[in-house]
Amino acid sequence: MTRKNKHSRILLIFFNLFLILILLIIIDPLVGVFIEENEGETRNISFKENKPNSVIKVAPYKKDKLNEPVVKRTDKHGFILGPGEKSTDKIDFIFLGSSTVENENVRENKRYPYLSIENLNQKLQTNYISRNAGVGGNLISNSNLSLTVKIVDLNPKYIVLSSSLIDILYLSKNESYWTGSKKLVESSKPGISLLKSLKELLFPNLWLQARKFIASGDISDFQGSQFSPKDKHRILSHYEKQLDVFINTCQIYNIKPILMTDYYIPELIRNNLIRKKIFNSEEANYYVQTLIPSINNIIETKSRLHKIPLIRLNELVEKNELYINSEDGVHLTNLGNEKVSKIISTFLVQHLAYEKN
C-alpha cells in the first residue's frame, strides 16, 4: 500500500467516525422521546480546592517592589507549599480559610501559614510541618467540606481557622450558605460539563494562562441582592452554626482547633464596598461598625466556651496600610504577612508551653 493510499484510508476512517458521532447526537434525543425515559438531573457537591501537584505563576501585589511573578505550588493534597517543601502525609498545622489565608499574590517564602511555623521552629528548635489550605472565595461552609473530605484523614495536630469577613459579606447578600453561587450542591448541565472536560483535556495550559486575565465573578455574589447586612440575626445565626460544625468536627477527630480573627483596616473596607457598589454608605458603615465586631464577639465566645485558643489578629496587629492591600483593606501584603507571622509564632510558643504544663 502506497503512502498516499494509507493517508486516504486514515482520513476515510476518521470521516466515518465523525458521521457516526453526528448520527448518535441526532438519534439520542429521539430515543428519549419514544422510550419516554428520563434519567433525571445530575447534581454534584461543589468542592473548591487548589489543584493538587500544580505550579502556577500569578501577579504580585502592586506594592511588591520586586515586580516579578509569584509562584504558587501545591502538594498532592492541594495544599499550598512553602519554598523547598514537598508532599507529605505528616502535617502538624493546617491553616484553613479563604483568600486571606491563601495569600496567592504573596511571595512563596512570606505567606504566613508557612512563615509563622518556620519562625516557631526556629524559636523552639522543632520541626513542625505546616500547610496552607486557604482557597480564594471559600466560605466556612466550604472549609468545613474540605475538613471532612480530606483534612481529618490526615490527622493534623492543629487546625487554625480564619474565616469571617467573607462569610458575613456573602450572607449579607445571599439568604444562606445553601443559596447563591457558593452553595454546596450544584446541578450539572451536560453541555457545560462537556465543554469543561474538553477545555481541561485539550487546552489546559492555554486556559491556565488565560484565566489570570479574566476578571473574577465573585463580585456578582454580592451585588444587586434583596438581602441586607442589617439582617444581623440571620447572618450571625448561619455563621455561628457553621463555626460549631468546625469546632465539633475537630474535637470528634481529636484535632485541636485554633480560632483566629481577621486583620482588616475599617476605612479601606468601607471605601472598597462603596466603590464596587456592593453596599451604599449606610450599609457599609453598618458592616464595618456592627457586623464585624459582632462576628468577632461570636468567635471569642466560642473560644471561651470550648476553651479553644484564640489569636486576635484584629487587636494584636496595629492598623498599618503597608500591611494590607489598599484596594480592599483585608488581603495582607508581603510585609503584612511577615508581621502576622511573628504574632502567630509568638502566640504558638506561649500556647505550646501552656499545653506542656
CSV table of C-alpha atoms in Angstrom, one decimal:
chain,number,residue,atom,x,y,z
A,1,MET,CA,0.0,0.0,0.0
A,2,THR,CA,1.4,3.4,-1.0
A,3,ARG,CA,1.8,6.2,1.5
A,4,LYS,CA,-0.9,8.2,-0.4
A,5,ASN,CA,-3.4,5.3,-0.2
A,6,LYS,CA,-2.6,4.9,3.5
A,7,HIS,CA,-3.3,8.5,4.3
A,8,SER,CA,-6.6,8.4,2.3
A,9,ARG,CA,-7.7,5.3,4.3
A,10,ILE,CA,-7.0,7.0,7.6
A,11,LEU,CA,-8.9,10.1,6.5
A,12,LEU,CA,-11.8,7.9,5.5
A,13,ILE,CA,-11.8,6.2,8.9
A,14,PHE,CA,-11.9,9.5,10.7
A,15,PHE,CA,-14.7,10.8,8.4
A,16,ASN,CA,-16.8,7.7,9.1
A,17,LEU,CA,-16.3,8.0,12.8
A,18,PHE,CA,-17.3,11.7,12.6
A,19,LEU,CA,-20.5,10.7,10.7
A,20,ILE,CA,-21.3,8.1,13.4
A,21,LEU,CA,-20.9,10.7,16.1
A,22,ILE,CA,-23.3,13.1,14.3
A,23,LEU,CA,-25.8,10.3,13.9
A,24,LEU,CA,-25.6,9.4,17.6
A,25,ILE,CA,-26.1,13.1,18.6
A,26,ILE,CA,-29.2,13.2,16.4
A,27,ILE,CA,-30.6,9.8,17.4
A,28,ASP,CA,-30.1,10.1,21.2
A,29,PRO,CA,-32.8,12.7,21.9
A,30,LEU,CA,-35.3,10.9,19.6
A,31,VAL,CA,-34.7,7.7,21.6
A,32,GLY,CA,-35.7,9.6,24.7
A,33,VAL,CA,-38.9,10.8,23.2
A,34,PHE,CA,-40.1,7.3,22.0
A,35,ILE,CA,-39.0,5.4,25.1
A,36,GLU,CA,-40.3,8.1,27.5
A,37,GLU,CA,-37.5,7.7,30.0
A,38,ASN,CA,-35.6,10.5,31.8
A,39,GLU,CA,-32.5,9.7,33.8
A,40,GLY,CA,-33.1,12.7,36.0
A,41,GLU,CA,-31.0,15.7,37.0
A,42,THR,CA,-27.3,15.3,37.7
A,43,ARG,CA,-26.1,17.1,40.8
A,44,ASN,CA,-22.7,17.5,42.3
A,45,ILE,CA,-21.1,18.6,45.5
A,46,SER,CA,-19.1,21.8,44.8
A,47,PHE,CA,-15.7,21.1,46.3
A,48,LYS,CA,-13.3,24.0,45.6
A,49,GLU,CA,-9.6,23.5,46.1
A,50,ASN,CA,-6.3,24.4,44.6
A,51,LYS,CA,-5.4,21.6,42.2
A,52,PRO,CA,-3.0,19.0,43.6
A,53,ASN,CA,0.6,19.0,42.3
A,54,SER,CA,0.2,22.2,40.4
A,55,VAL,CA,2.6,25.0,39.8
A,56,ILE,CA,1.3,28.4,38.6
A,57,LYS,CA,2.6,31.9,38.4
A,58,VAL,CA,0.4,34.9,39.4
A,59,ALA,CA,0.9,38.6,39.6
A,60,PRO,CA,2.3,40.1,42.8
A,61,TYR,CA,0.7,42.9,44.8
A,62,LYS,CA,1.3,46.3,43.3
A,63,LYS,CA,3.3,47.2,46.5
A,64,ASP,CA,5.8,44.4,45.8
A,65,LYS,CA,9.0,46.2,44.8
A,66,LEU,CA,10.4,43.1,43.0
A,67,ASN,CA,7.6,43.2,40.4
A,68,GLU,CA,8.2,39.6,39.5
A,69,PRO,CA,5.6,36.8,39.1
A,70,VAL,CA,4.7,34.9,42.3
A,71,VAL,CA,4.9,31.1,42.3
A,72,LYS,CA,2.1,29.1,43.9
A,73,ARG,CA,2.9,25.4,44.2
A,74,THR,CA,0.6,22.7,45.7
A,75,ASP,CA,1.2,19.3,47.1
A,76,LYS,CA,-0.7,16.0,46.4
A,77,HIS,CA,-3.4,17.2,48.7
A,78,GLY,CA,-4.0,20.5,47.0
A,79,PHE,CA,-2.4,22.4,49.9
A,80,ILE,CA,0.0,25.4,49.1
A,81,LEU,CA,3.6,24.6,49.8
A,82,GLY,CA,6.4,26.8,51.1
A,83,PRO,CA,9.8,27.1,49.4
A,84,GLY,CA,11.5,23.7,49.1
A,85,GLU,CA,8.7,21.8,50.7
A,86,LYS,CA,7.4,18.6,49.2
A,87,SER,CA,4.3,16.4,49.6
A,88,THR,CA,3.9,14.6,52.9
A,89,ASP,CA,1.1,12.9,54.9
A,90,LYS,CA,2.7,14.1,58.2
A,91,ILE,CA,1.3,17.5,58.8
A,92,ASP,CA,1.2,19.3,62.2
A,93,PHE,CA,-0.5,22.6,61.4
A,94,ILE,CA,-3.1,23.3,58.8
A,95,PHE,CA,-4.3,26.9,58.1
A,96,LEU,CA,-7.8,26.9,56.8
A,97,GLY,CA,-9.9,29.7,55.3
A,98,SER,CA,-10.3,31.8,52.1
A,99,SER,CA,-8.1,34.1,50.1
A,100,THR,CA,-6.8,36.0,53.2
A,101,VAL,CA,-5.2,32.7,54.2
A,102,GLU,CA,-4.3,31.6,50.7
A,103,ASN,CA,-2.3,34.8,50.1
A,104,GLU,CA,-2.0,33.9,46.4
A,105,ASN,CA,-0.2,37.2,45.4
A,106,VAL,CA,2.3,37.0,48.3
A,107,ARG,CA,5.9,35.7,47.9
A,108,GLU,CA,6.2,32.0,48.5
A,109,ASN,CA,8.5,32.5,51.5
A,110,LYS,CA,6.3,35.2,53.0
A,111,ARG,CA,2.9,33.6,53.2
A,112,TYR,CA,2.1,33.4,56.9
A,113,PRO,CA,0.9,29.8,57.1
A,114,TYR,CA,4.4,28.8,56.1
A,115,LEU,CA,6.4,31.6,57.7
A,116,SER,CA,4.8,31.5,61.1
A,117,ILE,CA,5.6,27.9,61.6
A,118,GLU,CA,9.2,28.4,60.3
A,119,ASN,CA,9.5,31.1,62.9
A,120,LEU,CA,8.1,28.7,65.5
A,121,ASN,CA,10.6,26.0,64.6
A,122,GLN,CA,13.5,28.5,64.9
A,123,LYS,CA,12.4,29.6,68.3
A,124,LEU,CA,11.8,26.1,69.7
A,125,GLN,CA,14.3,24.2,67.7
A,126,THR,CA,11.4,21.9,66.4
A,127,ASN,CA,10.5,20.5,63.1
A,128,TYR,CA,6.7,21.2,62.8
A,129,ILE,CA,5.2,20.9,59.3
A,130,SER,CA,2.5,23.3,58.2
A,131,ARG,CA,0.3,23.5,55.2
A,132,ASN,CA,-1.8,26.4,53.7
A,133,ALA,CA,-5.3,25.1,52.9
A,134,GLY,CA,-6.7,28.5,52.1
A,135,VAL,CA,-8.7,28.8,48.9
A,136,GLY,CA,-9.8,32.1,47.4
A,137,GLY,CA,-13.6,32.6,47.8
A,138,ASN,CA,-14.2,29.7,50.2
A,139,LEU,CA,-16.7,30.3,53.0
A,140,ILE,CA,-16.6,28.5,56.3
A,141,SER,CA,-19.2,26.1,54.8
A,142,ASN,CA,-16.7,25.3,52.0
A,143,SER,CA,-13.9,24.9,54.5
A,144,ASN,CA,-16.0,22.5,56.6
A,145,LEU,CA,-16.5,20.4,53.5
A,146,SER,CA,-12.7,20.4,52.9
A,147,LEU,CA,-12.2,19.5,56.5
A,148,THR,CA,-14.5,16.4,56.3
A,149,VAL,CA,-13.5,15.3,52.8
A,150,LYS,CA,-9.7,15.4,53.1
A,151,ILE,CA,-8.2,17.0,56.2
A,152,VAL,CA,-9.4,14.8,59.0
A,153,ASP,CA,-8.0,11.7,57.3
A,154,LEU,CA,-4.5,13.3,57.5
A,155,ASN,CA,-4.9,13.7,61.3
A,156,PRO,CA,-3.1,17.0,61.8
A,157,LYS,CA,-2.4,18.2,65.3
A,158,TYR,CA,-3.8,21.7,64.9
A,159,ILE,CA,-6.1,23.5,62.5
A,160,VAL,CA,-6.0,27.3,62.5
A,161,LEU,CA,-9.3,28.7,61.1
A,162,SER,CA,-9.6,32.3,59.9
A,163,SER,CA,-12.9,32.8,58.2
A,164,SER,CA,-15.3,35.6,59.0
A,165,LEU,CA,-15.3,38.7,56.8
A,166,ILE,CA,-16.1,37.0,53.5
A,167,ASP,CA,-18.8,35.0,55.3
A,168,ILE,CA,-20.7,37.9,56.6
A,169,LEU,CA,-20.3,39.7,53.3
A,170,TYR,CA,-21.7,36.7,51.4
A,171,LEU,CA,-24.6,36.3,53.9
A,172,SER,CA,-25.4,40.0,53.7
A,173,LYS,CA,-26.3,39.4,50.0
A,174,ASN,CA,-27.4,35.8,50.0
A,175,GLU,CA,-30.1,34.1,52.0
A,176,SER,CA,-27.9,31.4,53.5
A,177,TYR,CA,-24.8,29.2,52.8
A,178,TRP,CA,-27.1,26.9,50.8
A,179,THR,CA,-28.1,29.5,48.2
A,180,GLY,CA,-26.1,31.6,45.7
A,181,SER,CA,-23.1,30.8,43.7
A,182,LYS,CA,-21.2,29.2,46.6
A,183,LYS,CA,-23.9,26.7,47.6
A,184,LEU,CA,-22.5,23.2,48.1
A,185,VAL,CA,-25.0,21.3,45.9
A,186,GLU,CA,-25.0,22.3,42.2
A,187,SER,CA,-26.9,21.0,39.2
A,188,SER,CA,-24.7,19.7,36.4
A,189,LYS,CA,-25.7,20.7,32.8
A,190,PRO,CA,-24.3,18.1,30.3
A,191,GLY,CA,-23.3,20.7,27.7
A,192,ILE,CA,-21.3,22.8,30.1
A,193,SER,CA,-19.7,19.8,31.7
A,194,LEU,CA,-18.6,18.5,28.3
A,195,LEU,CA,-17.1,21.9,27.4
A,196,LYS,CA,-15.2,22.0,30.7
A,197,SER,CA,-13.9,18.5,30.2
A,198,LEU,CA,-12.8,19.4,26.6
A,199,LYS,CA,-11.1,22.5,27.9
A,200,GLU,CA,-9.2,20.6,30.6
A,201,LEU,CA,-8.2,17.9,28.1
A,202,LEU,CA,-7.3,20.0,25.0
A,203,PHE,CA,-6.2,23.4,26.3
A,204,PRO,CA,-5.1,23.0,30.0
A,205,ASN,CA,-2.1,25.3,29.6
A,206,LEU,CA,-3.8,28.0,27.5
A,207,TRP,CA,-6.7,28.1,30.0
A,208,LEU,CA,-4.3,28.3,32.9
A,209,GLN,CA,-2.7,31.4,31.5
A,210,ALA,CA,-5.9,33.0,30.1
A,211,ARG,CA,-7.8,32.8,33.4
A,212,LYS,CA,-5.3,35.1,35.1
A,213,PHE,CA,-6.6,37.9,32.9
A,214,ILE,CA,-10.3,37.1,33.3
A,215,ALA,CA,-12.0,39.2,35.9
A,216,SER,CA,-13.3,37.2,38.8
A,217,GLY,CA,-17.1,36.7,39.0
A,218,ASP,CA,-17.1,36.8,42.8
A,219,ILE,CA,-18.3,40.4,42.9
A,220,SER,CA,-21.6,39.3,41.4
A,221,ASP,CA,-22.2,37.2,44.5
A,222,PHE,CA,-22.5,40.5,46.5
A,223,GLN,CA,-24.2,42.9,44.1
A,224,GLY,CA,-27.9,43.6,43.3
A,225,SER,CA,-29.4,41.5,46.0
A,226,GLN,CA,-32.6,41.8,48.0
A,227,PHE,CA,-30.8,40.9,51.2
A,228,SER,CA,-29.1,43.4,53.5
A,229,PRO,CA,-26.2,43.5,56.0
A,230,LYS,CA,-28.7,44.9,58.5
A,231,ASP,CA,-30.3,41.5,58.8
A,232,LYS,CA,-28.0,40.8,61.6
A,233,HIS,CA,-29.7,37.9,63.4
A,234,ARG,CA,-30.0,35.8,60.3
A,235,ILE,CA,-26.3,36.4,59.3
A,236,LEU,CA,-24.9,35.7,62.7
A,237,SER,CA,-27.1,32.6,63.2
A,238,HIS,CA,-25.9,31.0,60.0
A,239,TYR,CA,-22.2,31.8,60.7
A,240,GLU,CA,-22.4,30.6,64.3
A,241,LYS,CA,-23.8,27.2,63.3
A,242,GLN,CA,-21.1,26.6,60.8
A,243,LEU,CA,-18.5,27.6,63.3
A,244,ASP,CA,-20.0,25.0,65.6
A,245,VAL,CA,-19.7,22.4,62.8
A,246,PHE,CA,-16.0,23.2,62.5
A,247,ILE,CA,-15.3,23.0,66.2
A,248,ASN,CA,-17.3,19.8,66.8
A,249,THR,CA,-15.7,18.1,63.8
A,250,CYS,CA,-12.2,18.9,65.0
A,251,GLN,CA,-13.0,17.7,68.5
A,252,ILE,CA,-14.6,14.5,67.3
A,253,TYR,CA,-11.5,13.6,65.3
A,254,ASN,CA,-9.1,14.6,68.1
A,255,ILE,CA,-7.7,17.6,66.2
A,256,LYS,CA,-7.0,20.8,68.2
A,257,PRO,CA,-8.8,23.8,66.7
A,258,ILE,CA,-7.3,27.3,66.9
A,259,LEU,CA,-9.5,30.2,66.1
A,260,MET,CA,-8.2,33.5,64.6
A,261,THR,CA,-10.0,36.8,63.9
A,262,ASP,CA,-9.3,38.5,60.6
A,263,TYR,CA,-7.0,41.5,60.3
A,264,TYR,CA,-8.5,44.5,58.5
A,265,ILE,CA,-8.5,48.2,58.1
A,266,PRO,CA,-12.1,49.5,58.6
A,267,GLU,CA,-11.9,52.6,56.4
A,268,LEU,CA,-10.3,50.8,53.5
A,269,ILE,CA,-13.0,48.1,53.6
A,270,ARG,CA,-15.7,50.7,53.8
A,271,ASN,CA,-14.4,52.6,50.8
A,272,ASN,CA,-14.0,49.4,48.8
A,273,LEU,CA,-17.5,48.2,49.4
A,274,ILE,CA,-19.0,51.6,48.3
A,275,ARG,CA,-16.7,51.9,45.3
A,276,LYS,CA,-17.7,48.5,44.0
A,277,LYS,CA,-21.4,49.3,44.6
A,278,ILE,CA,-21.8,46.3,46.9
A,279,PHE,CA,-23.2,48.5,49.7
A,280,ASN,CA,-24.3,52.0,50.0
A,281,SER,CA,-22.7,54.3,52.5
A,282,GLU,CA,-25.1,53.4,55.3
A,283,GLU,CA,-24.8,49.7,54.7
A,284,ALA,CA,-21.0,49.8,54.5
A,285,ASN,CA,-20.9,51.6,57.9
A,286,TYR,CA,-23.1,49.0,59.4
A,287,TYR,CA,-21.0,46.2,58.0
A,288,VAL,CA,-17.8,47.7,59.5
A,289,GLN,CA,-19.1,49.1,62.7
A,290,THR,CA,-21.7,46.5,63.7
A,291,LEU,CA,-21.3,43.2,61.8
A,292,ILE,CA,-17.5,42.7,62.1
A,293,PRO,CA,-17.4,43.4,65.8
A,294,SER,CA,-20.4,41.1,66.3
A,295,ILE,CA,-18.8,38.2,64.4
A,296,ASN,CA,-15.6,38.7,66.3
A,297,ASN,CA,-17.6,38.5,69.5
A,298,ILE,CA,-19.1,35.2,68.4
A,299,ILE,CA,-15.6,33.8,67.7
A,300,GLU,CA,-14.4,35.0,71.2
A,301,THR,CA,-17.5,33.5,72.9
A,302,LYS,CA,-16.9,30.1,71.2
A,303,SER,CA,-13.3,30.3,72.2
A,304,ARG,CA,-14.1,30.7,75.9
A,305,LEU,CA,-17.0,28.2,75.9
A,306,HIS,CA,-14.9,25.4,74.3
A,307,LYS,CA,-11.6,26.5,75.8
A,308,ILE,CA,-10.1,26.9,72.3
A,309,PRO,CA,-7.0,29.1,71.7
A,310,LEU,CA,-7.8,32.4,70.0
A,311,ILE,CA,-5.4,34.6,68.1
A,312,ARG,CA,-6.9,38.1,68.0
A,313,LEU,CA,-5.2,39.4,64.8
A,314,ASN,CA,-7.6,42.4,64.7
A,315,GLU,CA,-6.3,43.5,68.1
A,316,LEU,CA,-2.7,42.3,68.1
A,317,VAL,CA,-1.6,43.9,64.8
A,318,GLU,CA,-1.6,47.7,64.5
A,319,LYS,CA,-3.6,49.3,61.6
A,320,ASN,CA,-0.9,50.0,59.1
A,321,GLU,CA,-1.7,50.4,55.4
A,322,LEU,CA,1.7,49.0,54.4
A,323,TYR,CA,0.4,45.6,55.8
A,324,ILE,CA,-2.7,45.5,53.7
A,325,ASN,CA,-3.8,45.7,50.1
A,326,SER,CA,-5.2,49.2,49.9
A,327,GLU,CA,-7.7,48.2,47.2
A,328,ASP,CA,-9.7,46.0,49.6
A,329,GLY,CA,-8.5,46.5,53.2
A,330,VAL,CA,-8.3,42.8,54.0
A,331,HIS,CA,-5.6,41.0,52.0
A,332,LEU,CA,-2.1,41.1,53.6
A,333,THR,CA,0.9,42.2,51.6
A,334,ASN,CA,4.3,40.6,51.9
A,335,LEU,CA,5.2,43.0,54.8
A,336,GLY,CA,1.8,42.3,56.4
A,337,ASN,CA,2.4,38.5,56.2
A,338,GLU,CA,5.8,39.0,57.9
A,339,LYS,CA,4.2,41.0,60.7
A,340,VAL,CA,1.3,38.5,61.2
A,341,SER,CA,3.8,35.5,61.1
A,342,LYS,CA,5.7,37.0,64.1
A,343,ILE,CA,2.4,37.5,66.0
A,344,ILE,CA,1.2,33.9,65.3
A,345,SER,CA,4.6,32.3,66.1
A,346,THR,CA,4.8,34.2,69.4
A,347,PHE,CA,1.3,33.1,70.3
A,348,LEU,CA,2.0,29.5,69.5
A,349,VAL,CA,5.2,29.4,71.5
A,350,GLN,CA,3.2,30.5,74.6
A,351,HIS,CA,0.4,28.1,73.8
A,352,LEU,CA,2.6,25.1,73.3
A,353,ALA,CA,4.4,25.9,76.6
A,354,TYR,CA,1.0,26.1,78.3
A,355,GLU,CA,0.0,22.7,76.9
A,356,LYS,CA,3.1,21.1,78.3
A,357,ASN,CA,2.3,22.4,81.8
